Coordinates of C-alpha atoms in Angstrom, one line a residue:
M1292 CA 109.2 178.7 87.3
S1293 CA 112.6 178.2 88.8
F1294 CA 111.3 174.9 90.3
L1295 CA 110.3 173.7 86.8
T1296 CA 113.6 174.7 85.3
S1297 CA 115.5 172.8 88.0
M1298 CA 113.8 169.5 87.2
P1299 CA 115.9 167.0 85.1
S1300 CA 114.8 166.5 81.5
T1301 CA 112.9 163.4 80.4
T1302 CA 115.9 162.2 78.4
S1303 CA 118.2 162.4 81.4
I1304 CA 115.7 160.4 83.5
L1305 CA 115.4 157.7 80.9
S1306 CA 119.1 157.5 80.5
T1307 CA 119.6 157.2 84.3
Y1308 CA 117.0 154.5 84.5
A1309 CA 118.6 152.6 81.7
A1310 CA 122.0 152.8 83.3
F1311 CA 120.5 151.6 86.7
S1312 CA 118.7 148.7 85.0
A1313 CA 121.8 147.7 83.2
S1314 CA 123.8 147.8 86.4
A1315 CA 121.1 145.7 88.2
M1316 CA 121.2 143.1 85.4
L1317 CA 125.0 143.0 85.6
V1318 CA 124.9 142.5 89.4
R1319 CA 122.3 139.8 89.0
S1320 CA 124.3 138.1 86.3
M1321 CA 127.5 138.2 88.5
I1322 CA 125.6 136.8 91.5
S1323 CA 124.3 134.0 89.2
E1324 CA 127.8 133.3 87.9
V1325 CA 129.2 133.2 91.4
K1326 CA 126.5 130.8 92.5
T1327 CA 127.1 128.5 89.5
M1328 CA 130.9 128.5 90.1
S1329 CA 130.5 127.9 93.8
S1330 CA 128.2 125.0 93.2
Q1331 CA 130.8 123.5 90.8
L1332 CA 133.9 124.2 92.8
I1333 CA 132.8 124.1 96.5
P1334 CA 131.4 120.8 97.9
Q1335 CA 127.7 120.9 98.9
Q1336 CA 128.4 120.4 102.6
L1337 CA 130.8 123.4 102.6
Q1338 CA 128.3 125.5 100.7
E1339 CA 125.6 124.8 103.3
K1340 CA 128.0 125.9 106.1
L1341 CA 128.9 129.1 104.2
Y1342 CA 125.3 129.9 103.5
S1343 CA 124.4 129.2 107.1
R1344 CA 127.2 131.5 108.4
L1345 CA 126.1 134.3 106.0
G1346 CA 122.5 133.7 107.0
R1347 CA 123.4 134.3 110.6
L1348 CA 125.5 137.4 109.7
F1349 CA 122.7 139.1 107.8
G1350 CA 120.0 137.6 110.1
T1351 CA 121.1 139.9 112.9
L1352 CA 120.3 142.8 110.6
S1353 CA 116.9 141.3 109.6
S1354 CA 113.6 141.8 111.5
Q1355 CA 112.4 138.3 110.3
M1356 CA 112.8 135.0 112.2
I1357 CA 112.8 131.6 110.4
L1358 CA 111.7 128.3 112.0
I1359 CA 113.0 125.2 110.2
I1360 CA 110.7 122.2 110.4
D1361 CA 112.4 119.0 109.2
E1362 CA 110.4 116.0 107.9
Y1363 CA 112.3 113.6 110.2
N1364 CA 113.4 114.1 113.8
G1365 CA 116.2 111.5 114.0
F1366 CA 114.6 108.2 113.1
S1367 CA 111.0 109.3 113.9
V1368 CA 108.6 111.3 111.7
N1369 CA 108.2 115.0 112.7
E1370 CA 104.5 115.4 113.5
V1371 CA 104.7 119.2 113.1
Y1372 CA 106.0 118.7 109.5
Q1373 CA 103.2 116.2 108.7
N1374 CA 100.5 118.4 110.1
S1375 CA 101.9 121.5 108.5
E1376 CA 101.8 119.8 105.1
V1377 CA 98.1 118.9 105.6
Y1378 CA 97.3 122.5 106.8
L1379 CA 99.1 124.1 103.9
S1380 CA 97.2 122.0 101.4
T1381 CA 94.1 124.2 102.3
R1382 CA 96.1 127.5 101.9
I1383 CA 97.1 127.1 98.3
T1384 CA 96.3 130.3 96.2
P1385 CA 96.3 131.1 92.5
T1386 CA 99.5 133.1 92.9
I1387 CA 101.6 129.9 93.4
E1388 CA 103.3 129.0 90.1
K1389 CA 104.4 125.4 90.7
L1390 CA 102.5 122.6 92.5
K1391 CA 103.2 118.9 93.0
V1392 CA 100.2 116.8 92.1
S1393 CA 99.9 113.0 92.9
K1394 CA 97.3 110.3 93.2
A1395 CA 97.6 106.8 94.5
P1396 CA 95.8 104.1 92.5
R1397 CA 92.9 103.8 95.0
E1398 CA 92.8 107.4 96.3
K1399 CA 89.6 109.3 95.5
C1400 CA 91.2 112.8 95.5
L1401 CA 94.3 114.4 94.1
S1402 CA 97.1 115.2 96.6
I1403 CA 98.4 118.7 96.0
T1404 CA 101.5 120.2 97.7
I1405 CA 103.8 123.1 96.9
N1406 CA 106.9 122.5 94.9
R1407 CA 110.5 123.2 96.0
G1408 CA 111.1 127.0 96.5
E1409 CA 107.4 127.9 96.4
Q1410 CA 105.9 130.1 99.2
I1411 CA 102.5 130.2 100.9
H1412 CA 101.4 133.3 102.8
D1413 CA 99.1 133.0 105.8
I1414 CA 97.5 135.6 108.0
F1415 CA 96.8 134.6 111.7
E1416 CA 95.5 137.1 114.2
G1417 CA 96.8 139.9 112.0
I1418 CA 100.4 138.5 111.8
H1419 CA 101.9 137.6 108.4
F1420 CA 103.5 134.2 108.2
T1421 CA 105.4 132.9 105.2
W1422 CA 105.9 129.1 104.5
E1423 CA 108.5 127.8 102.1
F1424 CA 109.2 124.2 101.0
V1425 CA 112.9 123.4 100.9
C1426 CA 114.4 120.2 99.6
T1427 CA 118.2 119.3 99.5
E1428 CA 119.8 116.2 98.0
S1429 CA 122.8 114.5 99.4
Q1430 CA 125.0 111.6 98.7
K1431 CA 126.7 109.2 101.1
S1432 CA 129.3 106.5 100.2
Y1433 CA 129.4 103.2 102.0
Y1434 CA 131.2 99.9 101.6
D1435 CA 129.1 96.9 100.6
C1436 CA 130.4 93.8 102.4
E1437 CA 128.6 91.4 100.2
S1438 CA 129.8 92.7 96.8
Y1439 CA 133.1 94.1 98.1
T1440 CA 132.4 97.4 96.3
E1441 CA 131.9 101.0 97.3
S1442 CA 128.4 102.2 96.6
T1443 CA 126.7 105.6 96.7
E1444 CA 123.4 106.2 98.4
K1445 CA 121.3 109.2 97.5
S1446 CA 118.8 110.8 99.8
E1447 CA 116.6 113.8 100.2
R1448 CA 116.2 116.1 103.1
R1449 CA 112.8 117.9 103.1
S1450 CA 111.8 120.7 105.4
L1451 CA 109.4 123.6 105.7
H1452 CA 110.7 127.1 106.6
L1453 CA 108.3 129.3 108.5
S1454 CA 109.3 133.1 108.6
F1455 CA 107.6 135.9 110.5
P1456 CA 108.5 139.1 112.4
K1457 CA 110.9 138.4 115.3
K1458 CA 108.7 140.2 117.8
Y1459 CA 106.0 137.6 117.3
K1460 CA 108.2 134.6 118.2
D1461 CA 106.3 133.7 121.3
K1462 CA 103.0 134.0 119.5
A1463 CA 104.2 131.7 116.7
L1464 CA 105.4 129.0 119.0
S1465 CA 102.6 129.1 121.6
T1466 CA 99.6 129.9 119.5
Y1467 CA 100.1 129.7 115.7
L1468 CA 101.9 126.3 115.5
P1469 CA 99.5 124.6 117.9
Y1470 CA 96.6 126.0 115.9
V1471 CA 98.2 124.5 112.7
V1472 CA 98.6 121.1 114.3
D1473 CA 95.0 121.0 115.7
R1474 CA 93.5 122.2 112.4
A1475 CA 95.5 119.5 110.5
K1476 CA 94.2 116.8 112.8
D1477 CA 90.6 117.9 112.2
I1478 CA 91.3 117.9 108.4
K1479 CA 92.8 114.4 108.5
E1480 CA 90.0 113.1 110.6
E1481 CA 87.5 114.4 108.1
N1482 CA 89.3 112.9 105.1
K1483 CA 90.8 109.8 106.9
V1484 CA 91.8 107.0 104.6
V1485 CA 93.3 104.0 106.2
K1486 CA 96.8 103.3 104.9
L1487 CA 98.7 100.0 104.5
Y1488 CA 102.4 100.6 105.0
S1489 CA 105.0 98.1 103.8
L1490 CA 108.8 98.1 104.1
G1491 CA 110.6 99.9 101.3
S1492 CA 114.4 100.3 101.4
F1493 CA 116.8 102.2 103.6
N1494 CA 118.1 104.4 100.8
G1495 CA 115.2 106.8 100.8
E1496 CA 112.9 105.0 98.3
Y1497 CA 109.9 106.7 99.8
G1498 CA 111.3 110.2 100.1
G1499 CA 113.6 109.7 103.0
G1500 CA 111.7 107.2 105.1
P1501 CA 111.7 103.4 105.1
W1502 CA 107.9 102.9 104.8
G1503 CA 105.8 103.2 101.7
S1504 CA 102.0 103.1 101.7
V1505 CA 98.9 102.4 99.7
N1506 CA 95.3 103.0 100.6
L1507 CA 93.8 100.0 102.5
D1508 CA 90.6 99.5 100.5
H1509 CA 89.7 96.3 102.4
P1510 CA 85.9 95.8 102.8
S1511 CA 86.2 93.6 105.9
T1512 CA 84.2 94.9 109.0
F1513 CA 83.2 93.3 112.3
H1514 CA 79.7 93.0 110.8
T1515 CA 80.9 90.8 107.9
L1516 CA 83.4 88.6 110.0
A1517 CA 82.4 85.0 110.4
M1518 CA 83.5 84.6 113.9
D1519 CA 81.9 83.8 117.3
P1520 CA 79.6 86.8 118.2
K1521 CA 80.6 86.7 121.9
L1522 CA 84.3 86.8 121.0
K1523 CA 83.6 89.5 118.4
K1524 CA 81.8 91.7 121.0
E1525 CA 84.6 91.0 123.6
L1526 CA 87.2 92.2 121.1
M1527 CA 85.2 95.3 120.1
D1528 CA 84.7 96.3 123.7
D1529 CA 88.4 95.8 124.4
L1530 CA 89.3 98.1 121.5
D1531 CA 86.8 100.8 122.6
R1532 CA 88.2 100.7 126.1
F1533 CA 91.8 100.9 124.8
V1534 CA 91.3 104.1 122.7
K1535 CA 89.5 105.9 125.6
R1536 CA 92.1 105.3 128.3
K1537 CA 94.9 107.7 127.5
E1538 CA 94.8 109.2 131.0
F1539 CA 94.4 105.8 132.6
Y1540 CA 97.6 104.5 131.0
R1541 CA 99.5 107.6 132.0
R1542 CA 98.2 107.4 135.6
V1543 CA 99.3 103.8 136.0
G1544 CA 102.6 104.3 134.4
K1545 CA 102.2 102.1 131.3
A1546 CA 102.9 102.7 127.7
W1547 CA 99.6 103.3 125.7
K1548 CA 99.7 100.2 123.6
R1549 CA 97.8 96.9 123.3
G1550 CA 98.9 93.5 122.0
Y1551 CA 96.8 90.8 120.3
L1552 CA 97.7 87.3 119.3
L1553 CA 95.6 85.8 116.5
Y1554 CA 96.0 82.1 116.2
G1555 CA 94.3 79.3 114.4
P1556 CA 94.5 77.2 111.1
P1557 CA 95.0 78.9 107.7
G1558 CA 91.8 80.3 106.2
T1559 CA 90.1 81.1 109.5
G1560 CA 90.0 84.9 108.9
K1561 CA 93.1 86.3 110.8
S1562 CA 94.0 88.8 108.1
S1563 CA 90.4 89.8 107.6
L1564 CA 90.1 90.5 111.4
I1565 CA 93.1 92.8 111.2
A1566 CA 91.5 94.7 108.4
A1567 CA 88.3 94.9 110.3
M1568 CA 90.2 96.3 113.4
A1569 CA 91.8 99.0 111.2
N1570 CA 88.6 100.0 109.6
Y1571 CA 86.8 100.1 112.9
L1572 CA 89.4 102.3 114.6
K1573 CA 90.6 104.2 111.5
F1574 CA 94.1 103.1 112.3
D1575 CA 96.9 102.7 109.7
I1576 CA 98.5 99.3 109.3
Y1577 CA 102.3 98.7 109.3
D1578 CA 103.0 95.2 107.8
L1579 CA 106.4 94.2 109.0
E1580 CA 108.4 91.3 107.4
L1581 CA 111.0 90.3 109.9
T1582 CA 112.8 88.2 107.3
N1583 CA 113.8 91.5 105.6
L1584 CA 115.7 92.6 108.7
G1585 CA 119.2 91.6 109.9
S1586 CA 119.7 93.4 113.2
N1587 CA 118.0 94.8 116.3
S1588 CA 119.1 98.3 115.3
E1589 CA 117.3 98.0 112.0
L1590 CA 114.2 96.9 113.8
R1591 CA 114.3 99.9 116.2
R1592 CA 114.8 102.3 113.3
L1593 CA 111.7 100.9 111.6
L1594 CA 109.4 100.7 114.6
V1595 CA 110.3 104.2 115.9
S1596 CA 109.4 105.6 112.5
T1597 CA 105.8 104.3 112.7
A1598 CA 103.1 106.8 113.5
N1599 CA 100.7 106.9 116.5
R1600 CA 97.2 105.5 116.1
S1601 CA 98.5 102.5 114.1
I1602 CA 98.5 98.7 114.1
L1603 CA 101.9 96.9 113.7
V1604 CA 101.3 93.5 112.2
I1605 CA 103.8 90.6 112.1
E1606 CA 102.1 87.7 110.4
D1607 CA 103.2 84.1 110.9
I1608 CA 105.5 85.1 113.7
D1609 CA 106.6 81.5 114.2
C1610 CA 107.8 81.2 110.6
S1611 CA 109.1 84.7 109.8
I1612 CA 112.4 84.3 111.6
E1613 CA 114.4 82.0 113.8
L1614 CA 113.9 83.8 117.1
Q1615 CA 115.7 81.5 119.5
D1616 CA 114.7 81.1 123.1
R1617 CA 116.8 83.2 125.5
Q1618 CA 118.1 80.1 127.2
Y1619 CA 120.7 79.7 124.5
G1620 CA 122.7 82.6 125.9
E1621 CA 121.7 86.2 125.9
F1622 CA 125.4 87.3 126.1
N1623 CA 125.8 86.5 122.4
Q1624 CA 122.9 88.7 121.4
T1625 CA 124.0 92.0 120.0
D1626 CA 122.6 94.7 117.8
S1627 CA 124.3 93.0 114.8
K1628 CA 121.6 90.3 114.9
L1629 CA 117.8 90.3 115.1
T1630 CA 117.0 88.5 118.3
L1631 CA 114.0 87.6 120.4
S1632 CA 115.2 90.0 123.2
G1633 CA 115.4 92.8 120.6
L1634 CA 111.8 92.2 119.6
L1635 CA 110.6 91.9 123.2
N1636 CA 112.4 95.1 124.2
F1637 CA 110.3 97.0 121.7
I1638 CA 107.0 95.3 122.7
D1639 CA 107.2 96.1 126.4
G1640 CA 110.7 97.5 127.2
L1641 CA 112.0 101.0 127.2
W1642 CA 111.4 101.4 123.4
S1643 CA 107.7 100.6 123.8
S1644 CA 107.1 104.1 125.2
C1645 CA 108.3 105.8 122.0
G1646 CA 104.7 106.3 120.8
D1647 CA 101.1 106.4 121.8
E1648 CA 97.9 104.6 121.0
R1649 CA 99.6 101.7 119.2
I1650 CA 98.4 98.2 118.7
I1651 CA 100.7 95.2 118.0
V1652 CA 99.2 92.1 116.3
F1653 CA 101.0 88.8 115.9
T1654 CA 99.5 85.9 113.9
T1655 CA 100.4 82.3 113.9
N1656 CA 99.0 79.0 112.7
H1657 CA 100.7 77.2 115.6
K1658 CA 100.6 78.9 119.0
E1659 CA 102.4 76.0 120.6
R1660 CA 105.5 76.8 118.7
L1661 CA 105.9 80.3 120.1
D1662 CA 108.4 81.2 122.8
P1663 CA 106.4 81.6 126.1
A1664 CA 108.1 85.0 126.5
L1665 CA 106.1 86.4 123.7
L1666 CA 102.7 85.3 125.1
R1667 CA 102.6 86.7 128.6
P1668 CA 100.3 89.6 129.5
G1669 CA 101.8 93.0 128.8
R1670 CA 103.1 91.7 125.5
M1671 CA 100.2 89.8 124.0
D1672 CA 97.3 91.0 126.2
M1673 CA 94.5 89.2 124.4
H1674 CA 94.8 85.8 122.7
I1675 CA 92.1 85.3 120.0
H1676 CA 91.5 81.8 118.7
M1677 CA 90.3 81.9 115.1
S1678 CA 88.6 78.5 114.9
Y1679 CA 87.1 76.5 112.1
C1680 CA 83.7 77.6 110.8
T1681 CA 80.8 77.3 113.3
P1682 CA 77.0 77.2 112.5
C1683 CA 76.8 80.8 113.6
G1684 CA 79.7 81.7 111.3
F1685 CA 78.0 79.9 108.4
E1686 CA 74.8 82.0 108.9
I1687 CA 76.9 85.2 108.7
L1688 CA 78.5 84.0 105.5
A1689 CA 75.2 83.0 104.0
S1690 CA 73.8 86.4 104.8
N1691 CA 76.9 88.1 103.3
Y1692 CA 77.2 86.1 100.1
L1693 CA 73.6 84.9 99.3
R1694 CA 71.6 87.5 101.3
I1695 CA 69.4 84.9 102.9
Q1696 CA 68.6 84.4 106.6
S1697 CA 67.2 80.9 106.4
H1698 CA 66.9 77.9 104.0
S1699 CA 65.7 74.3 104.1
L1700 CA 69.3 73.1 103.8
F1701 CA 70.6 75.1 106.8
N1702 CA 70.0 72.4 109.4
E1703 CA 71.8 69.8 107.4
I1704 CA 74.7 72.1 106.7
E1705 CA 75.1 73.2 110.3
G1706 CA 75.1 69.6 111.4
L1707 CA 77.9 68.7 109.0
I1708 CA 79.9 71.8 110.0
E1709 CA 79.8 70.7 113.6
E1710 CA 81.1 67.3 112.6
V1711 CA 83.9 68.1 110.1
E1712 CA 86.7 70.7 110.1
V1713 CA 86.0 73.4 107.4
T1714 CA 87.4 76.9 107.4
P1715 CA 85.3 80.0 106.8
A1716 CA 87.4 80.6 103.6
E1717 CA 86.4 77.1 102.3
V1718 CA 82.7 77.8 103.0
A1719 CA 82.9 81.2 101.3
E1720 CA 84.5 79.7 98.2
E1721 CA 81.6 77.3 97.8
L1722 CA 79.0 80.1 98.3
M1723 CA 80.7 82.2 95.6
K1724 CA 80.3 79.6 92.9
N1725 CA 76.7 80.5 92.2
E1726 CA 74.3 83.3 93.2
D1727 CA 71.3 81.0 93.3
P1728 CA 71.0 79.9 97.0
D1729 CA 69.6 76.5 96.1
I1730 CA 72.5 75.6 93.8
S1731 CA 75.1 77.2 96.0
L1732 CA 74.0 75.5 99.2
A1733 CA 73.6 72.2 97.4
G1734 CA 77.3 72.5 96.3
L1735 CA 78.3 73.2 99.9
V1736 CA 76.4 70.2 101.2
A1737 CA 78.2 68.0 98.6
S1738 CA 81.6 69.4 99.7
L1739 CA 80.9 68.8 103.3
H1740 CA 79.8 65.2 102.7
Q1741 CA 83.1 64.7 100.8
K1742 CA 85.0 66.0 103.9
Q1743 CA 82.9 63.7 106.1
Q1744 CA 83.9 60.7 104.0
M1745 CA 87.5 61.6 104.1
K1746 CA 87.3 62.0 107.9
C1747 CA 85.8 58.5 108.3
V1748 CA 88.6 57.1 106.2
E1749 CA 91.3 58.8 108.3
E1750 CA 89.6 57.7 111.5
S1751 CA 89.4 54.1 110.3
K1752 CA 93.1 54.2 109.5
F1753 CA 93.8 55.5 113.0
E1754 CA 91.7 52.9 114.6
G1755 CA 93.3 50.1 112.6
G1756 CA 96.8 51.3 113.2
G1757 CA 97.3 52.4 109.6
A1758 CA 99.6 55.3 108.4
V1759 CA 98.3 58.7 109.2
N1760 CA 100.3 61.8 108.3
E1761 CA 101.7 64.0 111.1
E1762 CA 99.4 67.0 110.3
D1763 CA 96.3 64.9 110.7
K1764 CA 97.6 63.5 113.9
R1765 CA 97.9 67.0 115.4
S1766 CA 94.3 68.0 114.3
P1767 CA 91.9 68.5 117.2
K1768 CA 89.4 65.9 116.0
M1769 CA 92.1 63.2 115.4
E1770 CA 93.5 63.9 118.8
E1771 CA 90.0 63.3 120.2
V1772 CA 89.9 60.0 118.3
G1773 CA 93.2 59.0 119.8
K1774 CA 92.0 59.8 123.3
K1775 CA 88.9 57.7 122.8
K1776 CA 91.0 54.8 121.6
K1777 CA 93.3 55.0 124.6
S1778 CA 90.3 55.1 126.9
R1779 CA 88.9 51.9 125.4
K1780 CA 92.3 50.2 125.7
A1781 CA 92.5 51.2 129.4
R1782 CA 89.0 49.8 130.1
R1783 CA 89.9 46.5 128.3
G1784 CA 93.1 46.3 130.4
K1785 CA 91.1 46.7 133.7
G1786 CA 88.7 44.0 132.6
K1787 CA 91.5 41.5 132.0
R1788 CA 93.0 42.2 135.5

């Protein structure tokens, strides 16, 4: 009975609890006020330093360790961050209150990630790991030399914080994080969608990085390409050999990269071939416009931020920028300008080793205009001539567009194709005009006869010494006509002597 009489009354318990709750609310309110005042009075950079020092002070008393995984490691993307994001997308539970949901126009599935401040709990081999998404905004002022004004640039710094008991630090670094990376690679391979990256802006338009992407939903494959079968097989074998030779490149001391030069007239399928290569290898494409860049340092920043297992494409390399031959004086070439040496240094210099399993593709309509330094092996390892349409290419196009393997007009069409210059794009355009094979092929025959007549007119002008435009003079068939004419003149000259 004495024990019961010594217990506090219900009223005193409730009053004590109410007082404690009120005190807790007051403390919470004071902390909130202090945070608000500090955010208004103390600059953000100083706040971060103070919080960092306080974190270290109280961290010594804590049994938890925190690993900070930033999105970017200098200029390059942090692969641990990327893979962690993919892995965590499979660990989202109903207890999470806020999620970020997005979907690109051509994506099939929603992209779901945790929002700022949200946490995901994961159990691995009996150890409890906690992930938190952290995002901080910052501003930087710079002077714009063109407008003579001071501008402000906003950017975001995104990171993942991984916390766990300190005693499991070795386990987290040697086992758990490698498991996360490997699992993410498997997930990405299962759901791989080829991306096409293009240049954004340097002020963080794409969440802190210079590249923005869309899904590459291009239907081109090696099966549908209207190119020489022998050349097609040679290229496919070269690609297969490249992706399987990681240890070979390491053994011989070369960067794991490969360069391809695609050259030929417009409309011969250079862009379609690039898409077919990307679809075949499941490599992302980075489409780089050199005209948007002003210096070698900008070029390095962009190229270092590209991912492994990707294709870097620079189309119309002869037209995109005035890359002068190095004979004009390399001592004037600095990082303040975009130079040929700067580009070459990334293709096969020291910077070329900053990444693995990368393919570089240049395209041009005029191979003869390129600096020889760009063309040597080790830079452009394989030169692929995308020619005018051939009889074999026509048969592939007829199969793709009309779903036929033979027709009474095939012989006539193939004979005309061997005689005139017509691109695969021009043939495809004629085949698209009607789904009826008879009508479609008759239209193609008429178009080829028209080209044949135009060719005869141009040849007669050339033979008679009439005016011929420079583009026609440089065409292979007109060059052949010129050679025959010179040969006949030479024979007549010998007869006179």
